[in-house]
Short mmCIF file of C-alpha atoms in Angstrom, two decimals:
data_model
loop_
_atom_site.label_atom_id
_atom_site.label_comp_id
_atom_site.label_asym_id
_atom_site.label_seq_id
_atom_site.Cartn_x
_atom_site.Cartn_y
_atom_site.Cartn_z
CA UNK A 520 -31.78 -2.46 143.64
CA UNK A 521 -31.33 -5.88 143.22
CA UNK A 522 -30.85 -8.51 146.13
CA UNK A 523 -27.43 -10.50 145.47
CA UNK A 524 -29.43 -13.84 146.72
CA UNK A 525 -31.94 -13.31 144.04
CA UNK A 526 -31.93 -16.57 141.74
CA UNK A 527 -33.47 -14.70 139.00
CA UNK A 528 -30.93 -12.15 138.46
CA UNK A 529 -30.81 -11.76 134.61
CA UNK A 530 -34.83 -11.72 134.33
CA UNK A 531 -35.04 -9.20 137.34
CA UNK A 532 -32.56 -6.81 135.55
CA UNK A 533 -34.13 -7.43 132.44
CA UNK A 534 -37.19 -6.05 134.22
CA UNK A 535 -35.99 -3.65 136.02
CA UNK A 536 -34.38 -2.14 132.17
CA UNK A 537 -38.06 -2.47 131.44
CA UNK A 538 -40.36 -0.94 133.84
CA UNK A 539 -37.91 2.20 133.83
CA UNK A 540 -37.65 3.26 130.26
CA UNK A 541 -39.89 6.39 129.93
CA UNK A 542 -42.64 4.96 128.27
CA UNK A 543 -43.35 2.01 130.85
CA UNK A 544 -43.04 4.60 133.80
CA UNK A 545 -45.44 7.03 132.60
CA UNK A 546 -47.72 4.18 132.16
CA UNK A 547 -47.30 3.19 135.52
CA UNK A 548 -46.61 6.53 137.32
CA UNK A 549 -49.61 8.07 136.23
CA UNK A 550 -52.04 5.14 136.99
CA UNK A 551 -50.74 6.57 140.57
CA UNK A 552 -52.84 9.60 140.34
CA UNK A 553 -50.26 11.62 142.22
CA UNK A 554 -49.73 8.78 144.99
CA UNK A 555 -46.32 7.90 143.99
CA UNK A 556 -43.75 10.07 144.72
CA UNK A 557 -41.65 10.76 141.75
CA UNK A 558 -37.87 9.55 141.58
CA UNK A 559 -36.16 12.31 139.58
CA UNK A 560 -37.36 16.07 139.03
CA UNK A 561 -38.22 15.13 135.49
CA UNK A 562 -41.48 13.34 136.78
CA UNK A 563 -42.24 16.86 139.46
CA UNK A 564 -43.17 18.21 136.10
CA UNK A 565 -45.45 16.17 134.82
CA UNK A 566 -49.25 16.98 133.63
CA UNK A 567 -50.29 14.38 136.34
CA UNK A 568 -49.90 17.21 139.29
CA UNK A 569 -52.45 19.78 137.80
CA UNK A 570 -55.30 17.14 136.87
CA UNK A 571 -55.36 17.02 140.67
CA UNK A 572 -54.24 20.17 142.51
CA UNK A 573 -54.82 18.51 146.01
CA UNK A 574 -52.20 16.50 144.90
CA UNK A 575 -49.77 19.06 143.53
CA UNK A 576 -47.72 19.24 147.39
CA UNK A 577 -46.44 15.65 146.72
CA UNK A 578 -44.69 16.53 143.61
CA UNK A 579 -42.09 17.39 145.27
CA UNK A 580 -41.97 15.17 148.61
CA UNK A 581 -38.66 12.98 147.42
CA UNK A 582 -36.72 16.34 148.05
CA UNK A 583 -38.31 16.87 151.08
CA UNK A 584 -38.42 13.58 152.69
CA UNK A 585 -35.39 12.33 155.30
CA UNK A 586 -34.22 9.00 155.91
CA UNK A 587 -35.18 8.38 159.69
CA UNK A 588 -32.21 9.45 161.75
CA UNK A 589 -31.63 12.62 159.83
CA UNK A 590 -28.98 14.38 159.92
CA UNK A 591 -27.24 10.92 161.86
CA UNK A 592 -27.51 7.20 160.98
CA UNK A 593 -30.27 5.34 159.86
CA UNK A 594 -30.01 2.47 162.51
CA UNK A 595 -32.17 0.34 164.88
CA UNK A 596 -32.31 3.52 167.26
CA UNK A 597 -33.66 5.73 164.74
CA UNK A 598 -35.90 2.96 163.69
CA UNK A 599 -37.26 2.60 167.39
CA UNK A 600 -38.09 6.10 167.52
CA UNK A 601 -39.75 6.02 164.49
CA UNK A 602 -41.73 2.84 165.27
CA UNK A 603 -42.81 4.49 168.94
CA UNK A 604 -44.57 7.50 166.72
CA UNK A 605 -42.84 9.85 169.83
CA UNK A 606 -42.99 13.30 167.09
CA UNK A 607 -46.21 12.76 166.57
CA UNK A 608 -47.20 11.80 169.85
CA UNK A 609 -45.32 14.72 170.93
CA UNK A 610 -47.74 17.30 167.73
CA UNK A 611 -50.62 15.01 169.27
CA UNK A 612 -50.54 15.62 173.07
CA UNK A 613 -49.97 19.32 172.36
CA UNK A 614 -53.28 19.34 169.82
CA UNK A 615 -55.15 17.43 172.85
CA UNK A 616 -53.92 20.57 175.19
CA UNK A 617 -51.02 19.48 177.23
CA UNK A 618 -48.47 22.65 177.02
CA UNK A 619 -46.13 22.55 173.78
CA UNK A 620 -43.33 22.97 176.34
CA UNK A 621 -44.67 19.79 178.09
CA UNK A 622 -44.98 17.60 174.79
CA UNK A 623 -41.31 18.91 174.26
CA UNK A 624 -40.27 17.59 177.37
CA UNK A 625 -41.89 14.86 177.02
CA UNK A 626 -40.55 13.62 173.37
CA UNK A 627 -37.24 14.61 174.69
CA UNK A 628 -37.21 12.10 177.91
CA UNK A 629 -38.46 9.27 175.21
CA UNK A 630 -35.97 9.95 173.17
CA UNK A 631 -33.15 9.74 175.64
CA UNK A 632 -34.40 6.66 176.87
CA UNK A 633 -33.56 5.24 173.40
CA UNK A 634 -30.19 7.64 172.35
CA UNK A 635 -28.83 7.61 175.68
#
């Protein structure tokens, strides 16, 4: 992606051509150590996800990852929930003992104070 109000547009494509041809990638993507989430299934098999087998999970988190506001829009709503941490709040409070059915509740009332 390239921002329209760039004024280096040529150089920045030229760049972009660059850093993306196999060769430069690998370079790049395996200096990552696993940490980098790969952009196409061609990089889920690479050697770089069995030098580290605590790592080997991640290979595959660009499938499983979701925009926030899955399965709806990602707007300033989903964003606010998001930014308020109120999933993991909710995982959090039933950890620290408060009744799953409480945290439910609970997420549920902060979310409708946002959707609603």
């Amino acid at each position: 992606m390239l921002m329209k109000y760039s004024k280096n547009q040529d150089p920045a494509k030229e760049f972009l051509k660059w850093i993306h041809t196999e060769k430069n990638f690998e370079r790049w993507f395996v200096s990552q150590k696993g940490f980098a989430t790969p952009c196409t299934e061609k990089w889920e098999g690479h050697k770089v996800w069995s030098d580290d087998p605590v790592m080997a999970p991640f290979k595959v988190a660009a499938k499983l990852g979701q925009a926030p506001g899955h399965a709806g829009p990602p707007n300033a709503k989903a964003a606010e929930a998001l930014s308020k941490y109120i999933v993991t709040d909710m995982y959090a409070k039933a950890v620290q003992g408060m009744p799953a059915e409480d945290a439910v509740k609970w997420a549920d009332a902060e979310l409708k104070k946002i959707y609603v």
